[in-house]
Structures are given as C-alpha cells and as structure tokens.
Tab-separated table of C-alpha atoms (C1' of nucleotides) in Angstrom:
chain	number	residue	atom	x	y	z
Z	1	MET	CA	34.148	-26.289	7.024
Z	2	SER	CA	33.085	-28.559	4.544
Z	3	ALA	CA	31.583	-26.675	1.195
Z	4	GLY	CA	29.873	-29.460	-0.346
Z	5	GLU	CA	27.222	-29.420	2.364
Z	6	ARG	CA	23.866	-29.710	0.926
Z	7	ARG	CA	20.908	-28.713	2.944
Z	8	LYS	CA	18.543	-31.563	3.985
Z	9	PHE	CA	14.738	-31.464	3.392
Z	10	ARG	CA	11.471	-33.197	3.449
Z	11	ARG	CA	8.924	-32.998	0.982
Z	12	GLU	CA	5.663	-31.733	1.872
Z	13	GLY	CA	2.393	-31.971	0.024
Z	14	GLU	CA	1.540	-29.776	-2.762
Z	15	GLU	CA	-1.437	-28.060	-0.865
Z	16	ARG	CA	0.785	-27.714	2.153
Z	17	ARG	CA	3.552	-25.831	0.405
Z	18	ARG	CA	2.016	-23.726	-1.872
Z	19	GLN	CA	-0.215	-22.581	1.658
Z	20	ASP	CA	3.713	-22.302	3.442
Z	21	LEU	CA	4.700	-20.298	0.269
Z	22	ILE	CA	1.457	-18.218	0.771
Z	23	ASP	CA	1.423	-17.875	3.925
Z	24	ALA	CA	5.032	-16.615	4.096
Z	25	THR	CA	4.510	-13.718	1.466
Z	26	LEU	CA	1.854	-12.634	3.440
Z	27	ASP	CA	3.987	-12.582	6.695
Z	28	CYS	CA	6.504	-10.584	4.366
Z	29	ILE	CA	3.910	-8.258	3.355
Z	30	ALA	CA	2.633	-7.643	6.321
Z	31	ASP	CA	6.096	-6.893	8.247
Z	32	HIS	CA	7.388	-4.893	5.242
Z	33	GLY	CA	4.714	-4.190	2.828
Z	34	LEU	CA	5.301	-5.122	-1.060
Z	35	GLN	CA	8.492	-4.011	-1.444
Z	36	GLY	CA	9.572	-6.721	1.679
Z	37	ALA	CA	7.762	-9.319	-0.389
Z	38	THR	CA	11.036	-10.725	-2.418
Z	39	VAL	CA	10.899	-14.049	-3.418
Z	40	ARG	CA	14.122	-14.644	-1.048
Z	41	ALA	CA	12.704	-13.151	1.320
Z	42	ILE	CA	9.714	-15.610	0.933
Z	43	ALA	CA	11.424	-18.423	1.272
Z	44	LEU	CA	13.021	-17.688	3.956
Z	45	ARG	CA	10.161	-16.978	5.997
Z	46	ALA	CA	8.689	-20.798	4.802
Z	47	GLY	CA	12.330	-22.701	5.351
Z	48	VAL	CA	12.840	-23.238	1.598
Z	49	THR	CA	15.240	-22.439	-0.617
Z	50	ALA	CA	14.066	-19.209	-3.642
Z	51	GLY	CA	14.066	-21.799	-6.492
Z	52	LEU	CA	10.965	-23.874	-5.000
Z	53	ILE	CA	8.379	-21.327	-5.192
Z	54	ARG	CA	9.168	-21.352	-9.139
Z	55	HIS	CA	8.196	-24.564	-8.722
Z	56	TYR	CA	4.830	-24.103	-7.413
Z	57	PHE	CA	3.746	-20.298	-9.429
Z	58	PRO	CA	4.536	-19.309	-13.039
Z	59	GLY	CA	5.974	-16.585	-12.033
Z	60	LYS	CA	6.328	-14.080	-8.257
Z	61	GLU	CA	3.016	-12.256	-9.866
Z	62	ASP	CA	0.797	-14.870	-9.650
Z	63	LEU	CA	2.330	-15.884	-6.194
Z	64	LEU	CA	1.034	-12.555	-4.870
Z	65	GLN	CA	-2.089	-12.718	-6.724
Z	66	ALA	CA	-2.928	-16.249	-5.314
Z	67	ALA	CA	-1.929	-14.499	-1.534
Z	68	TYR	CA	-4.202	-11.747	-2.280
Z	69	ALA	CA	-7.128	-14.307	-3.084
Z	70	ASN	CA	-5.783	-16.241	-0.181
Z	71	VAL	CA	-6.862	-12.555	2.517
Z	72	MET	CA	-9.915	-11.810	0.334
Z	73	GLY	CA	-11.599	-15.482	1.423
Z	74	ARG	CA	-10.360	-15.362	4.803
Z	75	MET	CA	-12.582	-11.898	5.541
Z	76	THR	CA	-15.356	-13.164	3.222
Z	77	GLU	CA	-15.229	-16.187	5.523
Z	78	LEU	CA	-15.163	-14.430	8.476
Z	79	ALA	CA	-17.891	-12.308	7.922
Z	80	LYS	CA	-20.016	-14.721	6.431
Z	81	THR	CA	-19.376	-17.201	9.358
Z	82	ALA	CA	-20.078	-14.775	11.752
Z	83	LEU	CA	-24.004	-14.272	9.523
Z	84	ALA	CA	-24.749	-18.246	9.589
Z	85	THR	CA	-24.030	-18.863	13.620
Z	86	VAL	CA	-26.495	-16.393	14.112
Z	87	ASP	CA	-29.779	-17.505	12.411
Z	88	GLU	CA	-32.541	-15.821	14.269
Z	89	GLU	CA	-34.224	-12.503	13.708
Z	90	PRO	CA	-33.040	-10.349	11.195
Z	91	ARG	CA	-32.096	-7.393	13.984
Z	92	LEU	CA	-29.729	-9.556	16.055
Z	93	ARG	CA	-28.052	-11.271	12.755
Z	94	LEU	CA	-27.312	-7.328	11.283
Z	95	ALA	CA	-25.867	-6.648	15.628
Z	96	ALA	CA	-24.040	-9.457	14.729
Z	97	PHE	CA	-22.610	-9.136	11.935
Z	98	VAL	CA	-21.377	-5.147	12.539
Z	99	GLU	CA	-20.091	-6.653	16.066
Z	100	ALA	CA	-17.711	-9.514	14.476
Z	101	SER	CA	-16.181	-7.043	11.584
Z	102	LEU	CA	-15.675	-4.627	14.191
Z	103	VAL	CA	-13.155	-6.720	16.982
Z	104	PRO	CA	-10.366	-9.389	16.302
Z	105	PRO	CA	-9.510	-10.969	14.370
Z	106	VAL	CA	-11.196	-8.797	11.526
Z	107	VAL	CA	-10.034	-5.767	13.368
Z	108	ASP	CA	-6.252	-6.302	13.568
Z	109	ALA	CA	-2.775	-4.899	12.662
Z	110	ARG	CA	-1.899	-7.399	10.747
Z	111	SER	CA	-5.160	-7.440	8.071
Z	112	PHE	CA	-4.647	-4.178	8.066
Z	113	SER	CA	-1.624	-3.955	6.814
Z	114	LEU	CA	-2.490	-6.765	4.249
Z	115	TRP	CA	-4.835	-5.014	3.002
Z	116	ALA	CA	-3.442	-1.405	2.996
Z	117	SER	CA	-0.865	-3.320	0.488
Z	118	PHE	CA	-2.784	-4.664	-1.667
Z	119	ILE	CA	-5.405	-2.352	-2.107
Z	120	GLY	CA	-2.611	0.373	-3.189
Z	121	ARG	CA	-1.956	-1.746	-5.484
Z	122	ALA	CA	-5.600	-2.638	-6.810
Z	123	SER	CA	-5.909	1.199	-8.440
Z	124	SER	CA	-2.951	0.567	-11.199
Z	125	ASP	CA	-3.348	-3.321	-11.598
Z	126	ALA	CA	-6.557	-4.517	-13.784
Z	127	ALA	CA	-7.115	-7.894	-11.963
Z	128	LEU	CA	-6.907	-6.809	-8.453
Z	129	GLY	CA	-8.792	-3.918	-8.831
Z	130	ALA	CA	-11.614	-6.336	-9.780
Z	131	ALA	CA	-11.265	-8.523	-7.365
Z	132	HIS	CA	-11.743	-6.520	-4.729
Z	133	ARG	CA	-14.297	-5.034	-6.130
Z	134	ALA	CA	-16.370	-8.488	-6.184
Z	135	GLY	CA	-15.508	-8.264	-3.100
Z	136	TYR	CA	-17.166	-5.508	-2.024
Z	137	LEU	CA	-19.769	-5.972	-3.783
Z	138	GLY	CA	-20.949	-8.814	-2.325
Z	139	PHE	CA	-20.092	-7.498	1.147
Z	140	ARG	CA	-22.379	-4.831	-0.038
Z	141	ASP	CA	-25.153	-6.604	-1.040
Z	142	GLU	CA	-25.194	-8.635	2.273
Z	143	VAL	CA	-25.639	-5.907	4.229
Z	144	GLU	CA	-28.666	-4.525	2.182
Z	145	ALA	CA	-30.685	-7.560	2.056
Z	146	LEU	CA	-30.130	-7.818	5.918
Z	147	VAL	CA	-31.652	-4.224	6.138
Z	148	ALA	CA	-34.225	-5.187	3.862
Z	149	GLU	CA	-35.316	-7.937	6.625
Z	150	VAL	CA	-34.647	-5.474	9.949
Z	151	LEU	CA	-37.178	-2.648	8.016
Z	152	ALA	CA	-39.639	-5.198	7.019
Z	153	GLY	CA	-39.611	-6.543	10.546
Z	154	ALA	CA	-40.130	-2.557	12.250
Z	155	GLY	CA	-42.885	-2.641	9.873
Z	156	ARG	CA	-41.648	0.072	7.863
Z	157	PRO	CA	-40.413	-1.847	4.259
Z	158	ALA	CA	-38.282	0.401	2.464
Z	159	GLY	CA	-38.129	0.744	-1.633
Z	160	ILE	CA	-34.964	0.011	-4.117
Z	161	ALA	CA	-33.116	3.493	-3.326
Z	162	GLU	CA	-33.597	3.976	0.631
Z	163	LEU	CA	-32.633	-0.160	0.699
Z	164	ARG	CA	-28.845	0.949	-1.691
Z	165	ARG	CA	-28.589	4.233	0.176
Z	166	GLN	CA	-28.563	2.801	3.835
Z	167	ALA	CA	-26.438	-0.616	2.812
Z	168	ILE	CA	-24.109	2.068	1.790
Z	169	ALA	CA	-23.713	4.396	4.423
Z	170	ILE	CA	-24.067	1.347	6.428
Z	171	ASN	CA	-21.154	-0.362	5.000
Z	172	ALA	CA	-18.848	3.146	5.381
Z	173	VAL	CA	-19.308	3.169	8.837
Z	174	ILE	CA	-18.359	-0.629	9.408
Z	175	ASP	CA	-15.922	0.433	7.162
Z	176	GLY	CA	-14.538	3.764	8.641
Z	177	LEU	CA	-13.875	2.495	12.407
Z	178	TRP	CA	-12.980	-0.989	10.991
Z	179	LEU	CA	-10.272	1.483	9.654
Z	180	GLU	CA	-9.651	3.154	13.116
Z	181	GLY	CA	-9.636	0.511	15.045
Z	182	CYS	CA	-6.834	-1.342	13.137
Z	183	LEU	CA	-4.604	1.997	13.012
Z	184	ALA	CA	-4.951	2.636	16.389
Z	185	SER	CA	-6.471	-0.138	18.229
Z	186	GLU	CA	-4.952	1.019	21.728
Z	187	MET	CA	-6.976	4.051	21.620
Z	188	PHE	CA	-10.387	2.016	22.184
Z	189	SER	CA	-11.482	-0.456	24.787
Z	190	THR	CA	-12.699	-3.710	24.163
Z	191	GLY	CA	-15.912	-3.334	22.166
Z	192	GLU	CA	-16.080	0.051	22.309
Z	193	LEU	CA	-15.752	0.107	18.874
Z	194	ALA	CA	-18.469	-2.712	17.729
Z	195	GLU	CA	-20.862	-0.603	20.517
Z	196	ILE	CA	-20.269	2.398	18.758
Z	197	GLY	CA	-20.621	0.938	15.687
Z	198	ILE	CA	-24.251	-1.092	16.490
Z	199	GLY	CA	-25.410	1.999	18.018
Z	200	SER	CA	-25.133	4.056	14.819
Z	201	VAL	CA	-26.763	1.948	12.407
Z	202	GLU	CA	-29.603	1.802	15.117
Z	203	ALA	CA	-29.308	5.310	14.915
Z	204	MET	CA	-29.153	5.483	11.186
Z	205	LEU	CA	-31.783	2.917	11.112
Z	206	GLY	CA	-34.304	4.437	13.633
Z	207	VAL	CA	-34.169	0.624	14.459
Z	208	LYS	CA	-33.292	-0.988	18.146
Z	209	LEU	CA	-31.227	-3.532	17.277
Z	210	ARG	CA	-30.500	-5.345	20.576
Z	211	ASP	CA	-32.507	-5.716	23.602
Z	212	GLU	CA	-32.939	-2.710	25.314
Z	213	THR	CA	-31.450	-4.191	28.603
Z	214	GLU	CA	-28.958	-4.579	26.637
Z	215	VAL	CA	-28.349	-0.271	25.785
Z	216	GLU	CA	-26.928	2.160	27.773
Z	217	ARG	CA	-26.809	4.948	27.241
Z	218	ALA	CA	-23.942	7.868	28.121
T	1	MET	CA	25.229	9.946	-34.566
T	2	SER	CA	27.973	11.659	-32.081
T	3	ALA	CA	27.840	10.139	-28.775
T	4	GLY	CA	29.596	12.783	-26.945
T	5	GLU	CA	26.320	14.886	-26.892
T	6	ARG	CA	25.355	15.730	-23.641
T	7	ARG	CA	22.447	16.813	-22.573
T	8	LYS	CA	20.679	20.580	-21.751
T	9	PHE	CA	19.835	21.828	-19.559
T	10	ARG	CA	18.413	25.000	-17.202
T	11	ARG	CA	18.582	25.667	-13.691
T	12	GLU	CA	15.815	25.573	-11.337
T	13	GLY	CA	16.044	27.219	-7.891
T	14	GLU	CA	16.243	25.357	-4.998
T	15	GLU	CA	12.094	25.346	-3.846
T	16	ARG	CA	11.445	24.416	-7.491
T	17	ARG	CA	13.915	21.627	-7.810
T	18	ARG	CA	13.106	20.386	-4.397
T	19	GLN	CA	9.022	20.762	-5.310
T	20	ASP	CA	8.969	19.108	-8.773
T	21	LEU	CA	11.319	16.045	-7.601
T	22	ILE	CA	8.371	15.563	-4.954
T	23	ASP	CA	5.442	15.663	-7.231
T	24	ALA	CA	7.089	13.481	-9.378
T	25	THR	CA	7.829	11.092	-6.355
T	26	LEU	CA	3.839	11.084	-5.721
T	27	ASP	CA	3.194	11.023	-9.241
T	28	CYS	CA	5.129	7.545	-9.428
T	29	ILE	CA	3.998	6.420	-6.417
T	30	ALA	CA	0.220	6.994	-7.504
T	31	ASP	CA	0.576	5.059	-10.934
T	32	HIS	CA	2.652	2.479	-10.010
T	33	GLY	CA	2.640	2.072	-6.117
T	34	LEU	CA	6.321	2.302	-3.450
T	35	GLN	CA	7.564	-0.045	-5.621
T	36	GLY	CA	7.414	2.088	-8.904
T	37	ALA	CA	8.946	5.233	-7.634
T	38	THR	CA	12.572	4.226	-8.054
T	39	VAL	CA	15.311	7.054	-8.491
T	40	ARG	CA	15.326	6.472	-11.862
T	41	ALA	CA	11.740	6.220	-12.668
T	42	ILE	CA	11.190	9.333	-10.539
T	43	ALA	CA	14.234	11.406	-12.185
T	44	LEU	CA	12.865	11.012	-15.802
T	45	ARG	CA	9.660	12.514	-14.688
T	46	ALA	CA	10.914	15.423	-13.468
T	47	GLY	CA	12.986	15.641	-16.383
T	48	VAL	CA	16.294	15.317	-15.318
T	49	THR	CA	18.478	12.688	-14.260
T	50	ALA	CA	18.802	9.997	-11.151
T	51	GLY	CA	21.884	11.768	-9.899
T	52	LEU	CA	20.350	14.753	-9.195
T	53	ILE	CA	18.120	13.391	-6.282
T	54	ARG	CA	21.319	12.760	-4.609
T	55	HIS	CA	21.687	16.654	-4.736
T	56	TYR	CA	18.799	17.491	-3.074
T	57	PHE	CA	18.120	14.401	-0.601
T	58	PRO	CA	20.249	12.980	1.544
T	59	GLY	CA	19.378	9.694	0.293
T	60	LYS	CA	15.999	7.989	-1.504
T	61	GLU	CA	14.315	7.714	2.061
T	62	ASP	CA	14.402	11.654	2.655
T	63	LEU	CA	12.690	12.038	-0.036
T	64	LEU	CA	9.544	9.674	0.550
T	65	GLN	CA	9.490	11.147	3.315
T	66	ALA	CA	9.448	14.872	2.396
T	67	ALA	CA	6.903	13.836	-0.554
T	68	TYR	CA	4.720	12.042	2.223
T	69	ALA	CA	4.479	15.091	4.614
T	70	ASN	CA	3.844	16.805	1.768
T	71	VAL	CA	0.757	15.106	1.093
T	72	MET	CA	-0.279	14.836	4.697
T	73	GLY	CA	-0.078	18.805	4.845
T	74	ARG	CA	-2.343	19.116	1.669
T	75	MET	CA	-4.886	16.870	2.971
T	76	THR	CA	-5.163	19.163	6.559
T	77	GLU	CA	-4.762	21.885	4.457
T	78	LEU	CA	-8.223	21.092	2.531
T	79	ALA	CA	-9.856	20.376	5.166
T	80	LYS	CA	-8.678	23.517	6.996
T	81	THR	CA	-10.050	25.707	4.325
T	82	ALA	CA	-13.206	23.864	4.291
T	83	LEU	CA	-14.176	24.628	7.385
T	84	ALA	CA	-12.727	28.408	6.979
T	85	THR	CA	-15.086	29.265	4.536
T	86	VAL	CA	-17.864	28.431	5.973
T	87	ASP	CA	-18.555	30.693	8.913
T	88	GLU	CA	-22.539	30.622	9.610
T	89	GLU	CA	-24.207	28.504	12.163
T	90	PRO	CA	-22.465	25.545	13.741
T	91	ARG	CA	-24.781	23.136	11.513
T	92	LEU	CA	-24.298	24.659	8.134
T	93	ARG	CA	-20.302	23.890	9.097
T	94	LEU	CA	-20.756	20.759	9.995
T	95	ALA	CA	-22.297	19.866	6.499
T	96	ALA	CA	-20.019	21.521	4.569
T	97	PHE	CA	-17.405	19.646	6.150
T	98	VAL	CA	-18.545	16.820	5.358
T	99	GLU	CA	-19.528	17.351	1.696
T	100	ALA	CA	-16.179	18.780	1.499
T	101	SER	CA	-14.963	15.589	2.793
T	102	LEU	CA	-16.750	13.321	-0.082
T	103	VAL	CA	-16.288	15.100	-2.979
T	104	PRO	CA	-13.279	15.935	-5.659
T	105	PRO	CA	-10.867	16.334	-5.139
T	106	VAL	CA	-10.769	14.995	-1.398
T	107	VAL	CA	-12.750	11.579	-2.672
T	108	ASP	CA	-10.070	11.068	-5.829
T	109	ALA	CA	-8.570	7.813	-7.179
T	110	ARG	CA	-4.758	9.533	-7.364
T	111	SER	CA	-5.276	10.433	-3.264
T	112	PHE	CA	-6.805	7.525	-2.367
T	113	SER	CA	-3.647	5.584	-3.841
T	114	LEU	CA	-1.458	7.805	-1.983
T	115	TRP	CA	-2.760	7.054	0.988
T	116	ALA	CA	-2.794	3.713	0.472
T	117	SER	CA	0.403	3.622	-0.490
T	118	PHE	CA	1.962	5.206	2.229
T	119	ILE	CA	-0.599	3.949	5.418
T	120	GLY	CA	0.531	0.525	4.611
T	121	ARG	CA	3.822	1.180	5.153
T	122	ALA	CA	3.186	3.981	8.332
T	123	SER	CA	2.399	0.591	9.978
T	124	SER	CA	5.896	-1.303	10.141
T	125	ASP	CA	7.694	2.582	9.661
T	126	ALA	CA	7.552	4.209	13.299
T	127	ALA	CA	7.949	7.836	12.177
T	128	LEU	CA	4.920	7.467	9.851
T	129	GLY	CA	2.586	6.205	11.506
T	130	ALA	CA	3.354	8.815	14.385
T	131	ALA	CA	2.878	11.754	11.615
T	132	HIS	CA	-0.296	9.625	10.488
T	133	ARG	CA	-1.776	9.609	13.914
T	134	ALA	CA	-1.544	13.232	14.281
T	135	GLY	CA	-2.537	13.932	11.269
T	136	TYR	CA	-5.941	11.740	12.414
T	137	LEU	CA	-6.346	13.304	15.870
T	138	GLY	CA	-6.125	16.462	14.849
T	139	PHE	CA	-9.556	15.780	12.425
T	140	ARG	CA	-11.330	13.566	14.477
T	141	ASP	CA	-11.195	16.936	17.477
T	142	GLU	CA	-12.042	19.548	14.608
T	143	VAL	CA	-15.478	17.451	14.494
T	144	GLU	CA	-15.653	16.308	18.019
T	145	ALA	CA	-15.604	20.187	18.303
T	146	LEU	CA	-17.956	21.110	15.587
T	147	VAL	CA	-19.900	18.183	17.088
T	148	ALA	CA	-20.317	19.753	20.437
T	149	GLU	CA	-21.341	23.461	19.373
T	150	VAL	CA	-24.347	21.621	16.700
T	151	LEU	CA	-25.548	19.490	20.005
T	152	ALA	CA	-25.479	22.556	21.761
T	153	GLY	CA	-27.026	24.869	19.237
T	154	ALA	CA	-29.779	22.333	19.143
T	155	GLY	CA	-30.371	22.373	22.956
T	156	ARG	CA	-28.898	19.003	24.190
T	157	PRO	CA	-25.318	19.579	25.135
T	158	ALA	CA	-23.479	16.603	25.938
T	159	GLY	CA	-20.977	14.916	28.083
T	160	ILE	CA	-17.283	13.955	27.105
T	161	ALA	CA	-18.216	10.676	26.531
T	162	GLU	CA	-21.129	11.067	24.047
T	163	LEU	CA	-19.424	13.379	22.120
T	164	ARG	CA	-16.414	11.238	21.810
T	165	ARG	CA	-18.836	9.063	20.563
T	166	GLN	CA	-20.457	10.675	18.086
T	167	ALA	CA	-16.742	11.706	16.905
T	168	ILE	CA	-15.751	8.432	16.170
T	169	ALA	CA	-18.831	7.521	14.079
T	170	ILE	CA	-19.294	10.454	12.464
T	171	ASN	CA	-15.297	9.854	11.569
T	172	ALA	CA	-16.023	6.567	10.859
T	173	VAL	CA	-19.072	7.691	8.010
T	174	ILE	CA	-17.102	10.261	6.227
T	175	ASP	CA	-13.910	7.527	6.399
T	176	GLY	CA	-15.476	4.771	5.147
T	177	LEU	CA	-17.553	6.916	2.325
T	178	TRP	CA	-14.435	8.451	1.293
T	179	LEU	CA	-12.897	4.821	0.641
T	180	GLU	CA	-16.107	3.726	-1.261
T	181	GLY	CA	-16.106	6.734	-2.902
T	182	CYS	CA	-11.887	6.596	-4.034
T	183	LEU	CA	-12.208	2.675	-5.093
T	184	ALA	CA	-15.141	3.313	-6.528
T	185	SER	CA	-16.120	6.208	-8.033
T	186	GLU	CA	-18.129	5.580	-11.215
T	187	MET	CA	-20.682	3.223	-8.624
T	188	PHE	CA	-22.409	6.517	-7.346
T	189	SER	CA	-23.475	10.091	-8.957
T	190	THR	CA	-21.998	13.012	-8.201
T	191	GLY	CA	-23.350	14.310	-4.971
T	192	GLU	CA	-24.571	10.946	-3.749
T	193	LEU	CA	-22.331	10.354	-1.421
T	194	ALA	CA	-21.947	13.951	0.518
T	195	GLU	CA	-25.838	13.490	0.321
T	196	ILE	CA	-25.644	10.014	1.974
T	197	GLY	CA	-22.776	11.365	4.650
T	198	ILE	CA	-24.913	14.549	5.347
T	199	GLY	CA	-28.100	12.258	6.463
T	200	SER	CA	-26.603	9.709	7.976
T	201	VAL	CA	-24.940	12.269	10.262
T	202	GLU	CA	-28.179	14.091	10.555
T	203	ALA	CA	-29.839	10.405	12.118
T	204	MET	CA	-26.889	9.677	14.517
T	205	LEU	CA	-27.125	13.460	15.900
T	206	GLY	CA	-30.620	13.141	15.653
T	207	VAL	CA	-30.370	16.840	14.527
T	208	LYS	CA	-31.134	18.038	10.763
T	209	LEU	CA	-28.128	19.829	9.146
T	210	ARG	CA	-29.508	22.026	5.834
T	211	ASP	CA	-32.731	23.334	5.934
T	212	GLU	CA	-35.890	21.352	5.656
T	213	THR	CA	-36.395	22.667	1.949
T	214	GLU	CA	-32.968	21.015	0.931
T	215	VAL	CA	-34.126	17.703	2.246
T	216	GLU	CA	-35.149	14.845	0.012
T	217	ARG	CA	-36.895	11.665	1.124
T	218	ALA	CA	-36.392	8.591	-1.113
N	1	DG	C1'	33.192	39.144	-22.112
N	2	DC	C1'	35.591	36.416	-18.058
N	3	DA	C1'	36.300	33.019	-14.654
N	4	DG	C1'	34.167	30.592	-10.300
N	5	DT	C1'	30.675	28.300	-8.842
N	6	DA	C1'	27.823	25.279	-7.864
N	7	DT	C1'	23.986	22.594	-10.472
N	8	DT	C1'	23.341	19.009	-13.087
N	9	DT	C1'	24.764	15.190	-16.248
N	10	DA	C1'	27.135	11.613	-17.117
N	11	DT	C1'	29.160	7.132	-15.552
N	12	DA	C1'	30.571	3.301	-12.743
N	13	DC	C1'	29.949	0.355	-8.746
N	14	DA	C1'	28.123	-2.816	-5.527
N	15	DC	C1'	24.054	-4.937	-4.412
N	16	DT	C1'	19.349	-7.168	-5.115
N	17	DT	C1'	15.584	-8.566	-8.157
N	18	DG	C1'	13.260	-12.303	-10.685
N	19	DC	C1'	14.522	-16.037	-13.031
N	20	DA	C1'	16.645	-20.003	-15.595
N	21	DT	C1'	19.482	-24.392	-14.934
N	22	DA	C1'	21.597	-28.028	-13.744
N	23	DA	C1'	22.364	-31.073	-9.524
N	24	DC	C1'	20.746	-33.929	-6.057
N	25	DA	C1'	17.909	-36.235	-2.877
N	26	DA	C1'	13.755	-37.704	-0.709
N	27	DC	C1'	10.055	-41.054	-1.068
N	28	DG	C1'	6.953	-44.433	-3.896
N	29	DC	C1'	6.828	-48.694	-5.867
N	30	DA	C1'	8.857	-52.795	-7.876
W	1	DT	C1'	16.762	-53.629	-1.285
W	2	DG	C1'	17.342	-50.806	-5.596
W	3	DC	C1'	15.864	-47.222	-9.028
W	4	DG	C1'	12.866	-43.459	-11.468
W	5	DT	C1'	10.042	-40.021	-10.446
W	6	DT	C1'	10.356	-35.670	-8.954
W	7	DG	C1'	10.669	-32.222	-5.491
W	8	DT	C1'	14.408	-29.331	-3.729
W	9	DT	C1'	18.785	-27.157	-3.726
W	10	DA	C1'	22.378	-24.801	-5.661
W	11	DT	C1'	24.444	-22.277	-8.783
W	12	DG	C1'	24.292	-18.485	-12.169
W	13	DC	C1'	22.278	-14.646	-14.994
W	14	DA	C1'	21.247	-10.206	-16.529
W	15	DA	C1'	18.663	-6.382	-15.436
W	16	DG	C1'	17.143	-2.865	-12.198
W	17	DT	C1'	17.895	-0.898	-8.019
W	18	DG	C1'	20.614	3.242	-4.764
W	19	DT	C1'	24.852	5.125	-4.078
W	20	DA	C1'	29.219	7.361	-5.247
W	21	DT	C1'	32.120	10.180	-7.904
W	22	DA	C1'	34.249	12.944	-11.742
W	23	DA	C1'	33.288	15.829	-15.904
W	24	DA	C1'	30.500	19.343	-18.100
W	25	DT	C1'	27.996	22.830	-18.574
W	26	DA	C1'	24.750	27.238	-17.044
W	27	DC	C1'	24.516	30.663	-14.076
W	28	DT	C1'	26.519	35.144	-11.308
W	29	DG	C1'	29.437	38.891	-10.246
W	30	DC	C1'	32.689	41.015	-11.848
DNA sequence: GCAGTATTTATACACTTGCATAACAACGCA
DNA sequence: TGCGTTGTTATGCAAGTGTATAAATACTGC
C-alpha cells in the first residue's frame, strides 16, 4: 500500500464549515458528554482532520462556546416561534407556549444531554453561567408578560410581586416536566406532559386556558 | 535540597480512605466537572498520591461509580429524613416535604453541580441511567402516597390516574424550583422558593397545606 | 525491640490530549 | 491554461491521562 496517498477534500464555505464543526461537536457531546468532545473525535465526525478546527476557531474552548451559543439559540428560537405562531387570545398563546415546551423536539434526549453537559459546567465557568442566566431570564420574562395578559383578560389583574411569583412557579412546572420527559420519555404517553402542564398552569392561575370542550376530567 | 526525601504518611483505615477518596472525587467534580476529576487531582485533594487510588478501586471508573452512588444515597437519605421528622397530618407532612426539598442543603450549588455532571452521563451510560430512574421513581412514589393521603383527608379521594397526574405535576414543580434555586440562588430571598412551592402545590391540589394564619396573600 | 505485612509512595510507560507547523492541493482569477 | 491564495491535510510535540510495577515505610503482633 503506497503510504504517500494524501486525502482528497473539498473546500466548503466558511459558514458551512463552522456549522458542520459545531454540529459535530454537539453530536460528540450528546453521545459521550464533554469528555467525548475531543478535537480528533469532532474532526472525525465532521469528516475533516483535527487541524482544521484551529483554522476556524482560535482554540477548542471557543468552539465549545460557539456550540453552546448554538444550542441556546435553537432553544429560544423554538420557544419564540411557538409564541409567534399563535397570535390570538393570551390564554391560547400561553397554552401553546406550554405545549410547545413539552413536546418534541424540545422534549428530547439529545437536547437534554446537551443541556446537562453545558449546564454542569456553567456553575464553574463564569461566561457560560452568564449566558445561561440571560437565556433563562428572557424565558421567564416571556412567561411573566403572558401571565399578566392572561390575568388581566380574566378580569383580575395582578401586582408585580404576584406576577413574579406566578412566572417563577409556571416556569418551574415547565422545566420540571421537561426534565421528566427528557429523562424518561417512555413513561409518558404522547401529549400527556403537555396536558399535565397546561392543567397545572390552569390550576395555579385559576384560569382555564383552553375551551371547556377540550378539557377532560379524570 | 536532598532529593531522596520520601513523603511521610499515615495509614488510615480502609473505610476512611475509601470515603476520603470519594469525597475528594466529588469535590473535584463539583469544582470543575467530570473533566476536573483526574486521578492526580483527586489524589492531591485527598492528600495522597495518585497510585493509592488503584489500591482501593480497580480503576477510575469504579471510583466514579462509587462516588455517584454516594451522592444518590445522601440525597434520598435527606428526603427520607425530612419525611420522617414530621409525623403529623398528611397536609403538614407534604408541606414539610416540599419545603425540605427547596431549602439548603438540598438547594445548593454543589449538589446541583454534582447532579448535572452525573446526569449528563446517565443518558449514555446504562448503569447510571438505571440507578437514576430508580431513585426518581422512588421519589415520585413518595409524593404520590402523600398526595393520596392529603386528598383523602380533604374528603375527596382520587383515582389512580388522577393521583399519578398530580404526583407528576407536583414533582415537576419541586424539580423546577430546585433547579432555579440552585442555578440562581441569589435571585430568591430566603424561603421564597419553599413558599412558592407550597403555594403552587396548594393551588394544584385545591387544598390548603398550612394553617390559614400562616398564609400570606400578595 | 523486631520481623512481617500491606498501605503508601515513587517512578515509569503507553496512550491521548490540544496545539503548532509545514507541505499540499482545490478553487478563483488571469 | 497556468498561477497564487488559502482551505486542508499530515506530521510532530509537550503536557496530561490512566495504569502498572517496584521500592519504602508505617503499623501489627510477638
């Protein structure tokens, strides 16, 4: 076998390559955690050689940060889309928001694996921590605004403190159900989590979010 | 400086050493994630040299598993103690359970860091995943039993499906609030999370858990 | 005190890691 | 077509990884 065979390759656009590398990084992390995200493993998955990574990113650290930003971006984007699609009553928009957060692809083992890997490091890494907090607060503010509209629409507007409290609680239910769904998806039937989520929010707010005809009582 | 100085050491009991190594491992993980848990870093923290680890554990993997079991053990132990201390009305016991889950030391950055580090790997590691699921189900069953008692005590016993649903939802609020508290403890005043948690559970169940005099309305 | 044991240290080894550098070749443009 | 640019590969290196092994020393029983 002639050893001097040099690998064939194609030149891809810069944006494309960067995204490919980021995707490969996320694949590695989802499969084997941050430990599995070595430059060589990433390069292998991206179909390039390790050295190329440093041509697009100053160092592995920067690639990881870019990957994290990518994940956060997709998640918030998903949530925003869910909010934007329904432009009707606040009640329905809140319900849609809750539901969107509790069905695939948001509830998904891979997403969770990525989230856990990064979040575990956000505790010790200041930059990651700040990025996460920003995303979280944005999320909660969204919920709070929605809750304000819903309560106002129901004829019982709430004060600042009450709003904050409700937003925190609702956010918590969503997060908790999301967690359970990601960790043990096969324990829940399709739509069950969303159903429970919406029901819980209704109970907490004391407001029906859906039409009465849609509500089932067990 | 004479180079032939050999380090002084003391012989500790086997159990003590194993626990020291496990504690050191958890410290490393809490501080810098699984990546920071190298045999040398662990040994340094435990005040021994790296080789000793392999005298007590067949390999690093086994040490990590032992460490994980240790964490899980402490957590469930904490929860059980919280339940055992209050032996009064179901309502009060549920309230105590919720509160115990939402104040230190359960709500704690270190605990969370450990949880996140291990859980991230539980997705890909079958053994870790099974261990986690067992712990989670035990937790949820506990909640479900408590809810059953509370509802029965309130004069409106619930069916299997309703109980399951409530347990899932309540568990979710607790988890979600726990998450928020661990990730951004400084955003919440003392006891605020517990307050919100208990209030949410009350709303979801439609049952007051505490005496009316303790309830504050915002 | 003294010998025996096994805990603990020290050292070494093979391997992986991220990173640096030079050679190469694919593509754009004349 | 041919040439320069630079995206890409290939190779190498120093530091760090888990593990294996031998030497040393603290403790136990006499």
